[in-house]
Amino acid sequence: MLAAALRALGTLLLGAPYHRLPPALPPLCVRALVGCLAGTTPPVGPGALSAEQLPVASACLACLAAVFSSKAAAAAAAEQLLAPAGGAAEAGPCSNAAGEPPGGSGAHLLQLLFAYAACQHPALQLEALMALRGVAQQHVALLQGCWERLLSLGRAGAALPTPPVPQSPRSQQGAPMHDCPAPTGGGRLVCTPAEPLARDCVNRYRIMLCRLLPAGAADGTVPEKIAQQSVRLPGDYLQATGEAAEAAAAAAAQPAVSSPVAAQLHGGQAAGAAAAAAGAAQGAAEQWQQLADEVLAAAVQHSSALLRAAAHAVIAALSPAAYAALATPLQRQLLAWCCSGMTGDEASPVRAAAAKAVGAVAASPALCALPGGERVVL
């Protein structure tokens, strides 16, 4: 009964007219979901969940994914819940070296999401990764200090083992099905009634995230979808942090002053903001280098078209300023990956994602500084 009620709440959260609801209602829902998930999760972690607890945990994670992926203004109220205790938001909920929550229910929630994202239950993994992607896209400041954990999830996704060659339909007759099989029937994912969690999870996945990649790229097995979300997660984080840094630098550069004293004060603030922006850009460039070396390099060569398309989608999220801040060898490598995927990949969704990435790179003035960069794109 509880799991069914949570599923209904998740449907409401996906399509609710937030502008017509009381502002305090979404935070109340999130607090209730956090309490339910924390109460359902065993002290030793998600791996010890019982069969009765699995549907409840899956429903809680689905609701949280719906909340954090919403672009409605009311969803920003979740930041108050996720902020660490004592107002030390600048410390970051993942900054505790001991791996324990520094304080606050929000820090506890993020620890739970990371734990579920690394658990052995595929449906729960996918739900937790979708929730983390929503946090990265809408509330990226809450993930400050979590880069290594995000990168670790990306590495795990890019290292997805190559699936075995499917057997012929005749040899599969009468064989028990314990997991979602490889795509059949025109590339659509087929789940048997024995996997209600996986079936429900895939349905919500299609509703919430199929627009993130070109048409046809949402097909695949559950492990492939988990790997796809794992690869996209650190890219979402870097994209959101880059956009936030660019917005802060633009706001600091605007001369909203009316007197010489105020102008001098503003000039000092602008210089400090420029120095901070330069330091942030350098740090972001180093993180992009890590992402390329440890995640994208494996993902663009993976046998799964879903992972290859996800890698190109990460590159397509690079802004012109972020691309210009990268080291020249990395700029060349990203351009080479995209051009190779656009012209040589056999899967049309991968070619489409790579073409979008090439378009994003071509919009950067830094491309003109690369030797033969324009000719490569042409």
XYZ file of C-alpha atoms in Angstrom:
378
model
C 0.000 0.000 0.000
C 2.800 2.430 0.884
C 4.639 1.739 -2.367
C 1.448 2.313 -4.377
C 0.800 5.605 -2.599
C 4.361 6.730 -3.301
C 3.971 5.819 -6.982
C 0.870 8.010 -7.125
C 2.798 10.834 -5.471
C 5.562 10.454 -8.040
C 3.044 10.813 -10.869
C 1.691 13.955 -9.225
C 5.177 15.405 -8.790
C 5.961 14.845 -12.466
C 2.965 16.812 -13.733
C 1.932 19.072 -10.868
C 1.159 22.747 -11.640
C 3.661 24.056 -9.105
C 2.672 27.684 -9.709
C -0.797 26.884 -8.365
C 0.319 24.963 -5.300
C 1.189 26.334 -1.862
C 4.948 27.092 -1.773
C 5.438 24.959 1.337
C 3.912 21.836 -0.219
C 6.917 20.585 -2.273
C 9.348 20.901 0.675
C 6.897 18.988 2.871
C 6.737 16.227 0.273
C 10.516 16.076 0.053
C 10.904 15.901 3.823
C 8.408 13.053 3.956
C 10.236 11.217 1.172
C 13.601 11.657 2.861
C 12.208 10.292 6.116
C 10.607 7.345 4.347
C 13.781 6.492 2.409
C 15.977 6.839 5.480
C 13.614 4.672 7.510
C 13.477 2.026 4.782
C 17.243 1.809 4.196
C 18.972 -0.662 6.556
C 21.888 0.693 8.614
C 24.359 -1.425 6.641
C 23.197 0.025 3.325
C 20.861 -0.720 0.398
C 22.403 -4.147 -0.146
C 20.517 -5.476 2.873
C 17.037 -4.419 1.683
C 14.387 -7.076 2.044
C 11.907 -8.003 -0.654
C 9.233 -5.944 1.107
C 11.473 -2.877 1.327
C 12.556 -2.856 -2.309
C 9.318 -1.418 -3.783
C 9.163 1.288 -1.104
C 12.768 2.372 -1.672
C 12.269 2.361 -5.438
C 9.136 4.512 -5.140
C 10.893 6.994 -2.819
C 13.781 7.350 -5.238
C 11.390 7.804 -8.166
C 9.605 10.631 -6.335
C 12.891 12.319 -5.467
C 14.014 12.057 -9.087
C 10.769 13.738 -10.145
C 11.273 16.576 -7.666
C 14.906 17.293 -8.459
C 14.486 17.045 -12.224
C 11.681 19.610 -12.222
C 12.524 23.035 -13.586
C 9.655 24.643 -11.709
C 10.576 27.479 -9.414
C 9.000 25.680 -6.465
C 11.569 22.903 -6.775
C 14.222 25.350 -5.605
C 12.712 25.106 -2.136
C 14.378 21.697 -1.903
C 17.690 23.517 -1.453
C 16.632 24.494 2.054
C 16.171 20.838 2.892
C 19.444 19.739 1.298
C 21.605 22.492 2.809
C 24.022 21.171 5.458
C 23.239 21.902 9.065
C 24.572 25.035 10.727
C 24.444 27.089 7.537
C 27.836 25.824 6.340
C 26.655 25.414 2.786
C 30.068 26.343 1.429
C 31.610 23.203 2.942
C 29.641 20.901 0.683
C 27.723 17.825 1.851
C 30.370 15.475 0.445
C 33.379 17.191 1.989
C 33.633 14.858 4.987
C 36.772 12.774 4.458
C 35.411 10.016 6.637
C 32.554 9.416 4.236
C 29.922 10.341 6.818
C 27.321 13.099 6.474
C 28.708 16.360 7.929
C 25.240 17.182 9.230
C 21.749 18.008 8.079
C 19.041 15.881 6.508
C 20.127 17.041 3.065
C 23.636 15.696 3.519
C 22.097 12.429 4.701
C 19.932 12.316 1.591
C 22.907 12.807 -0.716
C 24.774 10.043 1.074
C 21.758 7.796 0.529
C 21.547 8.693 -3.157
C 25.221 7.900 -3.691
C 24.818 4.629 -1.800
C 21.840 3.593 -3.943
C 23.629 4.673 -7.129
C 26.353 2.141 -6.333
C 24.126 -0.679 -5.048
C 23.493 -4.006 -6.753
C 19.768 -3.502 -7.461
C 19.521 -2.241 -11.077
C 16.161 -0.504 -10.688
C 17.276 1.315 -7.545
C 20.557 2.274 -9.190
C 18.758 3.867 -12.103
C 16.336 5.776 -9.871
C 19.165 7.123 -7.702
C 21.221 8.182 -10.717
C 18.247 10.055 -12.158
C 17.772 11.836 -8.839
C 21.459 12.770 -8.725
C 21.295 14.082 -12.281
C 18.365 16.255 -11.268
C 20.359 17.621 -8.335
C 23.328 18.302 -10.626
C 21.201 20.099 -13.199
C 18.971 22.139 -10.891
C 20.878 22.442 -7.569
C 24.535 21.957 -8.488
C 25.836 23.918 -5.491
C 24.620 21.113 -3.263
C 27.146 18.740 -4.858
C 30.145 20.878 -4.012
C 32.939 18.584 -2.870
C 31.371 15.518 -4.523
C 33.426 15.516 -7.728
C 35.404 12.367 -6.929
C 32.231 10.431 -6.185
C 30.603 11.668 -9.396
C 33.701 10.744 -11.378
C 33.755 7.303 -9.768
C 30.187 6.666 -10.929
C 31.141 7.803 -14.417
C 34.097 5.428 -14.501
C 31.864 2.550 -13.441
C 29.409 3.365 -16.207
C 32.080 3.568 -18.908
C 33.465 0.202 -17.743
C 30.189 -1.613 -18.434
C 31.102 -5.144 -19.588
C 30.295 -5.976 -23.173
C 27.084 -8.043 -23.220
C 27.339 -11.599 -24.540
C 26.179 -12.384 -28.036
C 22.394 -13.019 -27.905
C 21.327 -16.596 -28.428
C 18.950 -17.547 -31.178
C 15.220 -17.358 -30.370
C 14.949 -21.160 -30.607
C 17.646 -21.691 -27.971
C 15.959 -19.162 -25.674
C 12.583 -20.950 -25.659
C 11.686 -22.073 -22.170
C 14.657 -20.300 -20.567
C 13.839 -18.416 -17.342
C 14.135 -14.644 -17.525
C 15.504 -13.036 -14.361
C 16.426 -9.673 -15.816
C 15.446 -7.415 -18.669
C 16.612 -9.141 -21.871
C 18.447 -7.572 -24.728
C 16.309 -5.310 -26.957
C 13.896 -7.247 -29.132
C 10.902 -6.426 -31.236
C 12.270 -3.494 -33.180
C 14.722 -2.358 -30.532
C 12.202 -1.878 -27.735
C 13.011 -2.926 -24.216
C 10.895 -5.897 -23.102
C 10.431 -6.747 -19.423
C 8.559 -9.735 -18.101
C 6.041 -9.490 -15.226
C 8.708 -11.016 -12.982
C 10.528 -7.659 -12.949
C 7.928 -5.058 -11.872
C 10.580 -2.778 -10.401
C 12.619 -2.785 -13.596
C 9.500 -2.310 -15.740
C 8.247 0.652 -13.711
C 11.714 2.156 -13.611
C 12.122 1.924 -17.390
C 8.690 3.494 -17.943
C 9.581 6.485 -15.781
C 12.969 6.634 -17.463
C 11.327 6.976 -20.853
C 8.957 9.699 -19.621
C 11.563 11.795 -17.798
C 14.835 11.356 -19.693
C 14.254 10.102 -23.241
C 14.463 13.717 -24.469
C 18.064 14.023 -23.303
C 19.346 12.041 -26.282
C 18.324 11.857 -29.955
C 15.370 9.730 -30.969
C 16.121 6.051 -30.691
C 18.934 6.473 -28.192
C 16.678 5.616 -25.244
C 16.483 1.951 -26.264
C 18.723 -0.493 -24.461
C 18.978 -2.845 -21.535
C 18.697 -1.718 -17.926
C 22.479 -2.049 -17.336
C 23.070 0.109 -20.408
C 20.673 2.751 -19.086
C 22.461 2.711 -15.733
C 25.803 3.144 -17.490
C 24.374 5.921 -19.652
C 23.158 7.904 -16.647
C 26.471 7.297 -14.863
C 28.415 8.731 -17.813
C 26.097 11.727 -18.148
C 26.153 12.590 -14.415
C 29.660 14.145 -14.130
C 29.050 15.970 -17.407
C 25.860 17.490 -15.998
C 27.813 18.635 -12.958
C 30.553 20.307 -15.014
C 28.028 21.930 -17.337
C 26.020 23.383 -14.440
C 29.074 24.599 -12.549
C 30.403 26.231 -15.698
C 27.124 28.014 -16.360
C 26.982 29.222 -12.766
C 30.554 30.536 -12.941
C 29.919 32.324 -16.232
C 26.751 33.924 -14.862
C 28.567 35.101 -11.729
C 31.413 36.579 -13.797
C 28.981 38.386 -16.089
C 27.080 39.818 -13.134
C 30.280 41.057 -11.495
C 31.438 42.733 -14.710
C 28.340 44.920 -15.089
C 29.090 48.514 -13.951
C 26.007 49.301 -11.888
C 27.618 52.305 -10.172
C 26.750 55.997 -9.860
C 29.689 57.660 -8.036
C 33.527 57.613 -8.167
C 33.767 55.917 -4.768
C 31.263 53.283 -5.789
C 33.096 52.852 -9.087
C 36.389 52.263 -7.304
C 34.751 49.772 -4.966
C 33.089 48.021 -7.873
C 36.414 47.868 -9.717
C 38.029 46.078 -6.791
C 35.140 43.655 -6.563
C 35.270 43.037 -10.305
C 38.998 42.306 -10.133
C 38.449 39.851 -7.310
C 35.594 38.210 -9.198
C 37.758 37.938 -12.325
C 40.538 36.257 -10.358
C 38.056 33.854 -8.794
C 36.554 33.115 -12.214
C 40.003 32.380 -13.640
C 40.728 29.983 -10.804
C 37.357 28.276 -11.277
C 37.977 27.948 -15.017
C 41.347 26.327 -14.365
C 39.794 23.888 -11.913
C 37.001 23.076 -14.357
C 39.544 22.457 -17.132
C 41.365 19.970 -14.927
C 38.085 18.218 -14.145
C 37.228 18.033 -17.853
C 40.640 16.458 -18.443
C 39.886 13.854 -15.783
C 36.482 13.182 -17.277
C 37.921 12.743 -20.758
C 40.748 10.461 -19.630
C 38.792 8.282 -17.212
C 35.258 8.215 -18.666
C 34.847 9.583 -22.197
C 37.845 7.773 -23.696
C 36.261 4.423 -22.845
C 32.676 5.466 -23.538
C 33.263 6.678 -27.127
C 34.744 3.266 -27.998
C 32.216 1.135 -26.123
C 30.248 -1.523 -27.940
C 26.987 -0.012 -26.643
C 25.586 2.700 -28.898
C 23.799 4.131 -25.858
C 27.116 4.819 -24.115
C 28.754 6.231 -27.230
C 25.842 8.624 -27.713
C 25.999 9.591 -24.039
C 29.705 10.451 -24.354
C 29.023 12.717 -27.330
C 26.120 14.316 -25.447
C 28.527 15.203 -22.636
C 30.859 16.891 -25.122
C 27.933 18.736 -26.709
C 27.233 20.376 -23.345
C 30.553 22.233 -23.455
C 30.054 25.986 -23.681
C 32.392 28.035 -25.928
C 34.072 29.514 -22.847
C 34.557 26.100 -21.240
C 35.983 24.662 -24.459
C 38.383 27.599 -24.813
C 39.691 26.992 -21.287
C 40.689 23.400 -22.061
C 44.222 22.383 -22.895
C 44.930 22.309 -26.626
C 45.546 18.522 -26.779
C 42.180 17.942 -25.100
C 40.454 20.314 -27.521
C 41.890 18.329 -30.420
C 40.942 15.015 -28.845
C 37.332 16.029 -28.245
C 37.032 17.355 -31.795
C 38.517 14.133 -33.213
C 36.105 11.973 -31.204
C 33.105 13.963 -32.376
C 34.121 14.002 -36.041
C 34.866 10.282 -35.970
C 31.504 9.513 -34.383
C 29.630 11.734 -36.830
C 31.193 10.220 -39.940
C 32.098 6.663 -38.987
C 29.674 5.315 -36.383
C 27.190 2.757 -37.640
C 24.419 3.797 -35.199
C 22.336 6.782 -36.295
C 21.653 8.016 -32.715
C 25.398 8.140 -32.117
C 25.973 10.048 -35.351
C 23.247 12.511 -34.398
C 24.718 13.063 -30.918
C 28.207 13.452 -32.399
C 26.945 15.962 -34.973
C 25.401 18.015 -32.176
C 28.712 17.901 -30.326
C 30.590 19.047 -33.433
C 28.157 21.939 -33.735
C 28.789 22.924 -30.128
C 32.562 22.794 -30.626
C 32.321 24.721 -33.903
C 30.587 27.576 -32.051
C 33.694 28.148 -29.943
C 36.209 30.764 -31.128
C 38.939 28.499 -29.743
C 38.386 26.203 -32.727
C 39.950 28.791 -35.026
C 43.137 28.674 -32.948
C 43.565 24.954 -33.538
C 45.783 24.087 -36.508
C 43.379 22.941 -39.225
C 40.417 22.976 -36.855
C 38.033 24.571 -39.343
C 39.084 22.182 -42.095
C 38.472 19.176 -39.859
C 34.905 20.276 -39.169
C 34.250 21.090 -42.835
